[in-house]
Short mmCIF file of N, CA and C in Angstrom, two decimals:
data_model
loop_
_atom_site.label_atom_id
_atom_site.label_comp_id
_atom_site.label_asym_id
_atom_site.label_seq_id
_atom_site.Cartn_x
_atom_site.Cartn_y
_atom_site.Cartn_z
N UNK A 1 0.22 3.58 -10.21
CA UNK A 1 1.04 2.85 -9.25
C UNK A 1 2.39 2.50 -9.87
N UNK A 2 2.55 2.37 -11.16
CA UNK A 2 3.70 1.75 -11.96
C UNK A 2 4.17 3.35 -11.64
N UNK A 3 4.00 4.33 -12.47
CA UNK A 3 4.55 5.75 -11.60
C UNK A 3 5.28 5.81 -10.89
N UNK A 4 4.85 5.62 -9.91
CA UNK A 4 4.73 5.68 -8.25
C UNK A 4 6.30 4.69 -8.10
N UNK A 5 6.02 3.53 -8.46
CA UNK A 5 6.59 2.31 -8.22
C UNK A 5 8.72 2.64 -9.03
N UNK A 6 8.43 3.33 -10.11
CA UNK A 6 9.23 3.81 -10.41
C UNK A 6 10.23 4.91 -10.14
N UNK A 7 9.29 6.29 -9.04
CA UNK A 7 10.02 6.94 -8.66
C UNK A 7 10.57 6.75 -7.28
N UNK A 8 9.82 5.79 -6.95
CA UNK A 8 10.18 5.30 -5.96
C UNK A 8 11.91 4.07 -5.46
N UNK A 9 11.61 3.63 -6.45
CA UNK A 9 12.70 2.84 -7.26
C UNK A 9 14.26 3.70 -6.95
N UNK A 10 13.52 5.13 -8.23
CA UNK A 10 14.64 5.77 -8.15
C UNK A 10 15.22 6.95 -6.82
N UNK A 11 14.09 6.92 -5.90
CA UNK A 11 14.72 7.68 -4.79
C UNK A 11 15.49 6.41 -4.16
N UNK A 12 15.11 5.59 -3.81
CA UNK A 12 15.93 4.76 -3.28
C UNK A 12 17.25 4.58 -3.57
N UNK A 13 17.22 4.51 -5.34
CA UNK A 13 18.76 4.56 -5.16
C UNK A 13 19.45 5.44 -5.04
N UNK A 14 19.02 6.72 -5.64
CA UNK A 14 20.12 8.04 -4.80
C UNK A 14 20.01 7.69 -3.62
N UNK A 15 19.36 7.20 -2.63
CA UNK A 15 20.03 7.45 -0.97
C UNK A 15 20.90 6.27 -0.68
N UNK A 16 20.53 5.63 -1.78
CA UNK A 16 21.46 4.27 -1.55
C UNK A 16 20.48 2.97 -0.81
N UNK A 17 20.06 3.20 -0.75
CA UNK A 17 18.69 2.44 -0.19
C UNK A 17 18.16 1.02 -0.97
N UNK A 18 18.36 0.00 -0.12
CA UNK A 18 18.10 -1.47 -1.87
C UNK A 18 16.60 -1.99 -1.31
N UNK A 19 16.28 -1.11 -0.24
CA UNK A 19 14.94 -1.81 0.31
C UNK A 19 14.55 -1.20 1.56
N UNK A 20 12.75 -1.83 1.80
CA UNK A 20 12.15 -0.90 2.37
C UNK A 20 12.63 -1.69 4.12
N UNK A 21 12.30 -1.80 5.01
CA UNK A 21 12.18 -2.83 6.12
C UNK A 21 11.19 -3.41 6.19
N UNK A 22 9.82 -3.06 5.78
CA UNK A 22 8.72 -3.69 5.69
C UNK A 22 9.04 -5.05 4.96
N UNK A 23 9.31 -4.38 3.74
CA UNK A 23 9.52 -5.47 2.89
C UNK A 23 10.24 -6.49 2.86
N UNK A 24 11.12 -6.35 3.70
CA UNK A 24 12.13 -7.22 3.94
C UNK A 24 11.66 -8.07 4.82
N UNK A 25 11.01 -7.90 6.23
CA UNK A 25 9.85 -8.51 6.49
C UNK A 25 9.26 -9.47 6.05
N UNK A 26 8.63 -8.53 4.97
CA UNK A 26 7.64 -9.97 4.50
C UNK A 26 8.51 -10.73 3.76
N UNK A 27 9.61 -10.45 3.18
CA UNK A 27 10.72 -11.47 2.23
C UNK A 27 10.41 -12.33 3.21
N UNK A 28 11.57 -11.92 4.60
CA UNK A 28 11.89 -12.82 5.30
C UNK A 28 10.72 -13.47 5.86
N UNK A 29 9.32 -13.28 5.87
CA UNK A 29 8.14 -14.00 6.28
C UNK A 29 7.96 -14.82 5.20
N UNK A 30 8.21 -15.10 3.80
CA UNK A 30 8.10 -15.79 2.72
C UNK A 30 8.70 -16.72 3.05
N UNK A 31 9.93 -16.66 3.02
CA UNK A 31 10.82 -18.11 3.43
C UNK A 31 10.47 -18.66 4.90
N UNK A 32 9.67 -18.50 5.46
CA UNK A 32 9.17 -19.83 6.52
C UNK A 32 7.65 -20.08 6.02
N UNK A 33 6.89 -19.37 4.85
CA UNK A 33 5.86 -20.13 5.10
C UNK A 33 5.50 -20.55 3.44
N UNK A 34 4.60 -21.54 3.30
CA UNK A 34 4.44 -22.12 1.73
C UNK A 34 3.80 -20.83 0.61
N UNK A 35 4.25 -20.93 -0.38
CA UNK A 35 4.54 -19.86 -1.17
C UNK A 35 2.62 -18.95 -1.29
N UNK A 36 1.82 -20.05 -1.66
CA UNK A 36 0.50 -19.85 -1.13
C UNK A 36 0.27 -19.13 0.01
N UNK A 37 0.16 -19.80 1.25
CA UNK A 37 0.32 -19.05 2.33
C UNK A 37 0.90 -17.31 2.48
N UNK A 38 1.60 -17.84 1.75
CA UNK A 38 2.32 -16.09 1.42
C UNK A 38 1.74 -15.00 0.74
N UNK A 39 1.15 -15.64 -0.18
CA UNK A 39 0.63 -14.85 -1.52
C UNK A 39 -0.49 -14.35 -0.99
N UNK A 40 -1.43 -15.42 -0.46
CA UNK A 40 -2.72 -15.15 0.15
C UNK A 40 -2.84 -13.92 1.64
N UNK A 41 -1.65 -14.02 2.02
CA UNK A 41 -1.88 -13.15 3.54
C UNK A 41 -1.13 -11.83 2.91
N UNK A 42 0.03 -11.52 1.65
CA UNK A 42 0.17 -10.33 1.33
C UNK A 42 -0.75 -9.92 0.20
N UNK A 43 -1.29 -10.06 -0.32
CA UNK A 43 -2.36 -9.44 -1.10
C UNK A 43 -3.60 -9.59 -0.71
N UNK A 44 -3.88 -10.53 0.43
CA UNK A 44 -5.38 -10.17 1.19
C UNK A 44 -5.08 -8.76 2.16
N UNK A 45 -3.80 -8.53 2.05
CA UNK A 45 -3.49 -7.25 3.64
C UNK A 45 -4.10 -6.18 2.94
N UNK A 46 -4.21 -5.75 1.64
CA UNK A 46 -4.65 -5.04 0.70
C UNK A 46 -6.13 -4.39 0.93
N UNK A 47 -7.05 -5.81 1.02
CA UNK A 47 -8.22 -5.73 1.36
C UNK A 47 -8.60 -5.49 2.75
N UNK A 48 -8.39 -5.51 3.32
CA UNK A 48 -8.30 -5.16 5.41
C UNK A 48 -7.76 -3.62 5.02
N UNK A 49 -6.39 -3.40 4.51
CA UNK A 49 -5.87 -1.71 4.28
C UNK A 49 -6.92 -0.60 4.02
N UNK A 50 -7.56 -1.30 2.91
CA UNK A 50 -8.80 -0.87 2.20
C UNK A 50 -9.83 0.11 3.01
N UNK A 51 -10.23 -1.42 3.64
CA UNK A 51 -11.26 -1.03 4.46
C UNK A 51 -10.88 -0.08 5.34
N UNK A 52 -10.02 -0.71 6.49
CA UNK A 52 -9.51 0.35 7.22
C UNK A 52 -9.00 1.79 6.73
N UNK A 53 -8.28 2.12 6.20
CA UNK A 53 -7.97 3.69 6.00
C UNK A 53 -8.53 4.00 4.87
N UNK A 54 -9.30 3.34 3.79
CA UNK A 54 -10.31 4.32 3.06
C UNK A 54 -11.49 4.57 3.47
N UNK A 55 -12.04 3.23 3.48
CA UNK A 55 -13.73 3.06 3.66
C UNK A 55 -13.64 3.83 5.10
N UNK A 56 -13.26 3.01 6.23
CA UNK A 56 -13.22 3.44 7.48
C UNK A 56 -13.56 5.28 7.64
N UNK A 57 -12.20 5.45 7.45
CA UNK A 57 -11.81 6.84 7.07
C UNK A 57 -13.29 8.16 6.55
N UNK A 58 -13.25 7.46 5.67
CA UNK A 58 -14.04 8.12 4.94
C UNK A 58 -15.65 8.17 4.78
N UNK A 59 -15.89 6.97 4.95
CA UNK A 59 -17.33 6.90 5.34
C UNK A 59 -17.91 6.81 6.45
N UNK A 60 -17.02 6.29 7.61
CA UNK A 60 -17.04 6.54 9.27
C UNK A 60 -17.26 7.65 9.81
N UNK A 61 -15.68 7.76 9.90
CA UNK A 61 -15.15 9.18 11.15
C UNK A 61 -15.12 10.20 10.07
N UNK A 62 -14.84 10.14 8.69
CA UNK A 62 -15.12 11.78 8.91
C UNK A 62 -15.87 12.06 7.19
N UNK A 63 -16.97 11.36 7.32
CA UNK A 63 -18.08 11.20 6.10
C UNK A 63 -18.30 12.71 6.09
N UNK A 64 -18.36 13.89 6.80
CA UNK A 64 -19.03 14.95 6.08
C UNK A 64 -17.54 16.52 6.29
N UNK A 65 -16.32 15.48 5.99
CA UNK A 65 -15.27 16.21 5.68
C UNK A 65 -13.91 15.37 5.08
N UNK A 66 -14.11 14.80 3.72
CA UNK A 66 -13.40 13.63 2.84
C UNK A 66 -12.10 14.30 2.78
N UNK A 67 -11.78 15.67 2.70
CA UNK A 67 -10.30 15.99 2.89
C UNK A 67 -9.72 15.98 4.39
N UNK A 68 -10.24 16.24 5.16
CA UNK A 68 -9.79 15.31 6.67
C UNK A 68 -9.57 14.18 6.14
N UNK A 69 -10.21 13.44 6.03
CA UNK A 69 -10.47 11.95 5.42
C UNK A 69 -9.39 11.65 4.73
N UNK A 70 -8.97 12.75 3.59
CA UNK A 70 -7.90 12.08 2.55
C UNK A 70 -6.85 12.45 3.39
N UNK A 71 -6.34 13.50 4.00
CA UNK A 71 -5.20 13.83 4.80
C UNK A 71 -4.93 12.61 5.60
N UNK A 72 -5.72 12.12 7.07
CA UNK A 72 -5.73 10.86 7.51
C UNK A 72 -5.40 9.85 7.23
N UNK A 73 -6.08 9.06 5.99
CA UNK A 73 -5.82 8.19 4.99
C UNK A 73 -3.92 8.32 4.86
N UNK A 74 -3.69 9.30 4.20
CA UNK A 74 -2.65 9.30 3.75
C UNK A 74 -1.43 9.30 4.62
N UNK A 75 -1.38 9.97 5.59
CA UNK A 75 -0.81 10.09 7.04
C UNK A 75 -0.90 8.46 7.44
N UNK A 76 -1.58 8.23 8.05
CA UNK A 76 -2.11 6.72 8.66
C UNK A 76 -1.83 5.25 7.52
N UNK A 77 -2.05 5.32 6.54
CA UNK A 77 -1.26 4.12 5.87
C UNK A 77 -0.06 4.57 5.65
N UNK A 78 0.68 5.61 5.49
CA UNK A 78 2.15 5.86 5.56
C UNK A 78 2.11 5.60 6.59
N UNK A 79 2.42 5.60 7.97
CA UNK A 79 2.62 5.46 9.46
C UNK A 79 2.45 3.78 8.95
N UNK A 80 1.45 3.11 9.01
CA UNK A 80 1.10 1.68 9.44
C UNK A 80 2.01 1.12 8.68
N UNK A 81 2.67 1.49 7.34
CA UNK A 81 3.58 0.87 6.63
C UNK A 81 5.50 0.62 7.32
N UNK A 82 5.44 1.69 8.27
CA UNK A 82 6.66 1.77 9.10
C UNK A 82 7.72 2.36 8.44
N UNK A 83 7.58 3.50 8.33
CA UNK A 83 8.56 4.07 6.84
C UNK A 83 10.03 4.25 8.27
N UNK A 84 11.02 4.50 7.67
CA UNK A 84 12.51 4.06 8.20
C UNK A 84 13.37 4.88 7.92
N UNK A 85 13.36 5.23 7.05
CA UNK A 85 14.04 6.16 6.24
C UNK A 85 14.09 7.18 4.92
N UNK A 86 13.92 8.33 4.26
CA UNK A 86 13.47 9.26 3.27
C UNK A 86 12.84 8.24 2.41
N UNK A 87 13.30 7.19 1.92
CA UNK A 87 13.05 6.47 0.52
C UNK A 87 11.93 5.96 0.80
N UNK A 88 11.84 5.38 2.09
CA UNK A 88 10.90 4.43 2.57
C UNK A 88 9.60 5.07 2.67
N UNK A 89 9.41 6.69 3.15
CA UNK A 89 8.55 7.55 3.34
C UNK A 89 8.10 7.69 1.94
N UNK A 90 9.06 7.86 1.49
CA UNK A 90 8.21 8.24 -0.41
C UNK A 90 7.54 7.22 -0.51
N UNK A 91 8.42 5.93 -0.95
CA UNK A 91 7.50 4.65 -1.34
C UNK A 91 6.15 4.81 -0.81
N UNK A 92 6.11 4.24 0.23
CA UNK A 92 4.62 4.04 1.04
C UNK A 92 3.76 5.14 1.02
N UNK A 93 4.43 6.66 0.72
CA UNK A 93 3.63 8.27 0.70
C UNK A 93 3.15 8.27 -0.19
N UNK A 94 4.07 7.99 -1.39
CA UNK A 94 3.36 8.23 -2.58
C UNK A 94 2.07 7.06 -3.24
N UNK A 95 2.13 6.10 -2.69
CA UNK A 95 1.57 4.80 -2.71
C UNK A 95 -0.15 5.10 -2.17
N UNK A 96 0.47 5.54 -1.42
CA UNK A 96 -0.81 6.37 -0.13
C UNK A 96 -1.94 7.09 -1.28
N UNK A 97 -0.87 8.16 -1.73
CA UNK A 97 -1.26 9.11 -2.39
C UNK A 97 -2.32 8.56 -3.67
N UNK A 98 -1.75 7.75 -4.03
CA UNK A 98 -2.20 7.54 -5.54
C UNK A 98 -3.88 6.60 -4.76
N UNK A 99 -3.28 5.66 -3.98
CA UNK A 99 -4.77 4.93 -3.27
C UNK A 99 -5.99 5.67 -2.61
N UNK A 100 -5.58 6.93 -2.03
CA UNK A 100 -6.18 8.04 -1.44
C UNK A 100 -6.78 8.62 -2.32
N UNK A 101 -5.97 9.06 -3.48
CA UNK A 101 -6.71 10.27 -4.77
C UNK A 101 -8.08 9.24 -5.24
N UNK A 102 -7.82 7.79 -5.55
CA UNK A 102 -8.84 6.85 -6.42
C UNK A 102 -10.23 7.04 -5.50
N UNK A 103 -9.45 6.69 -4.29
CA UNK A 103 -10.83 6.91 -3.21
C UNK A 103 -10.99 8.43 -3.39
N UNK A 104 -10.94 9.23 -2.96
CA UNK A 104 -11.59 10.52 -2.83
C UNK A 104 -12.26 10.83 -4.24
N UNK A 105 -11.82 10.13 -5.48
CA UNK A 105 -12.27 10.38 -6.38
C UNK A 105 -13.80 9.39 -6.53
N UNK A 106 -13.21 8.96 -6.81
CA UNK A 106 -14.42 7.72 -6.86
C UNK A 106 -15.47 6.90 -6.12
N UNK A 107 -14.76 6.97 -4.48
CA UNK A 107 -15.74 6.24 -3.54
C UNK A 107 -15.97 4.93 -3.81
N UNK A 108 -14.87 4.15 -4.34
CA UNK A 108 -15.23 2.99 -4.79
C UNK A 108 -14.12 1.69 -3.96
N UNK A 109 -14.76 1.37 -2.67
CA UNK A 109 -13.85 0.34 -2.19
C UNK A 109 -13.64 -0.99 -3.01
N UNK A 110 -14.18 -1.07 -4.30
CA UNK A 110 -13.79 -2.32 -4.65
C UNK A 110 -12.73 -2.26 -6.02
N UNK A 111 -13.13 -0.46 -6.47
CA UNK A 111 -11.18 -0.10 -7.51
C UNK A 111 -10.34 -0.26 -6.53
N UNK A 112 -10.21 0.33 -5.28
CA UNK A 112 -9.17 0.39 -4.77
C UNK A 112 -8.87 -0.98 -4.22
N UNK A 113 -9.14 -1.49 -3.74
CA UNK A 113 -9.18 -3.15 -2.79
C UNK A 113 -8.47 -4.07 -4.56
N UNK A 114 -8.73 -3.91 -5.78
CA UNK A 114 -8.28 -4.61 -7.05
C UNK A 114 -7.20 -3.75 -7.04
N UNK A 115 -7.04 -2.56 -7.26
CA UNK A 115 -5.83 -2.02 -7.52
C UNK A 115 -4.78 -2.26 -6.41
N UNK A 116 -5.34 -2.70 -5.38
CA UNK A 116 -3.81 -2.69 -4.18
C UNK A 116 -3.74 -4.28 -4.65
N UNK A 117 -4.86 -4.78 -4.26
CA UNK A 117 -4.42 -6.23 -4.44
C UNK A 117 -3.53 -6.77 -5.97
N UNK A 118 -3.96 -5.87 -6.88
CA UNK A 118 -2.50 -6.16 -8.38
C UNK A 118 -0.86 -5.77 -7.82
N UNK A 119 -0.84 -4.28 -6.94
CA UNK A 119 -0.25 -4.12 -6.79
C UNK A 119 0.79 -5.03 -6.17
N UNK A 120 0.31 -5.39 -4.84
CA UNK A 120 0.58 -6.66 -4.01
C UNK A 120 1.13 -7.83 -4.49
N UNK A 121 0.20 -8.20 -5.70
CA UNK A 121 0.38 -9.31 -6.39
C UNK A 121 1.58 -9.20 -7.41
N UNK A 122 2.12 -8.17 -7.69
CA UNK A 122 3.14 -7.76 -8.51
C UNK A 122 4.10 -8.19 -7.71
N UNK A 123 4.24 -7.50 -6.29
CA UNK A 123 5.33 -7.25 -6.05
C UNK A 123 5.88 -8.51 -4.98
N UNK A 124 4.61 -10.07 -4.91
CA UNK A 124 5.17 -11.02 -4.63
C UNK A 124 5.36 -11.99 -6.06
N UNK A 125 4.79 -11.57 -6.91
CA UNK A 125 5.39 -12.37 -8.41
C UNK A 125 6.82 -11.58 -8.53
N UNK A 126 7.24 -10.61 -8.80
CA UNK A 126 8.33 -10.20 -8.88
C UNK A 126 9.53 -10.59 -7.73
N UNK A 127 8.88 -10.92 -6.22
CA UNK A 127 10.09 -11.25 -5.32
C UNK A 127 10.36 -12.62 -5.39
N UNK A 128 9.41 -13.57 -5.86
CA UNK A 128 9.30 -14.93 -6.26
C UNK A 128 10.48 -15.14 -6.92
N UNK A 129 10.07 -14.31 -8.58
CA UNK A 129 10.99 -14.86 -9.03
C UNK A 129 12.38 -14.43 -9.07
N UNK A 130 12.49 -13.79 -8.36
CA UNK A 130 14.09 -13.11 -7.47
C UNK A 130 14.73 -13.86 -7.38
N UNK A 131 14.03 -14.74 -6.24
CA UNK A 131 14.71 -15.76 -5.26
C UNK A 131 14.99 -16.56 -5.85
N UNK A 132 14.76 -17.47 -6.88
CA UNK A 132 14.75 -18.51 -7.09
C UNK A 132 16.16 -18.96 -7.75
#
């Protein structure tokens, strides 16, 4: 995800790009609600993501074809993320990608549900201390 997080970084700035709209979003959802409140509803979204486009995905609708499954997955949390523009598509694609490969590899909703939720948790410790 640090990978990920990095090339992502850097497509953005060739297009010129300082941010996703999602994200900005939730910035701007940070400043009306207590910093808690915040922390708790963006790194619990992690765990709901989880479920929905891995577990769902994969052990649901299409348990006896996991590359449907991973295609879907990957398609469908890029889409739900609201990508906007090239940079924005990478971010959230490649993000996809790396959460998709753990699942198809492993079958393990509770690496992936810790690994989004660090992720998450990074990236409201890091906007925290932005602002301040």
């Amino acid at each position: 995800m640090f990978a990920v997080g990095i090339i992502s970084s850097l497509v953005m700035r060739l297009t010129g790009v300082t941010n996703t709209e999602n994200q900005e979003a939730l910035n701007e959802m940070c400043k009306s609600l207590p910093v808690i409140v915040y922390f708790i509803a963006t790194t619990g979204a992690g765990f709901f993501e989880e479920m929905l486009f891995r577990v769902g995905l994969f052990e649901l609708l299409f348990n006896k074809w996991p590359k449907i499954a991973a295609i879907m997955s990957c398609l469908l949390f890029t889409l739900a993320h609201v990508p906007t523009n090239f940079a924005s598509f990478v971010a959230y694609g490649s993000m996809s990608l790396v959460l998709t490969g753990l699942y198809y590899k492993y079958r393990n909703f509770y690496l992936n549900s810790s690994v989004h939720f660090l992720w998450n948790s990074l990236a409201v410790i890091v906007f925290l201390m932005s602002s301040k």
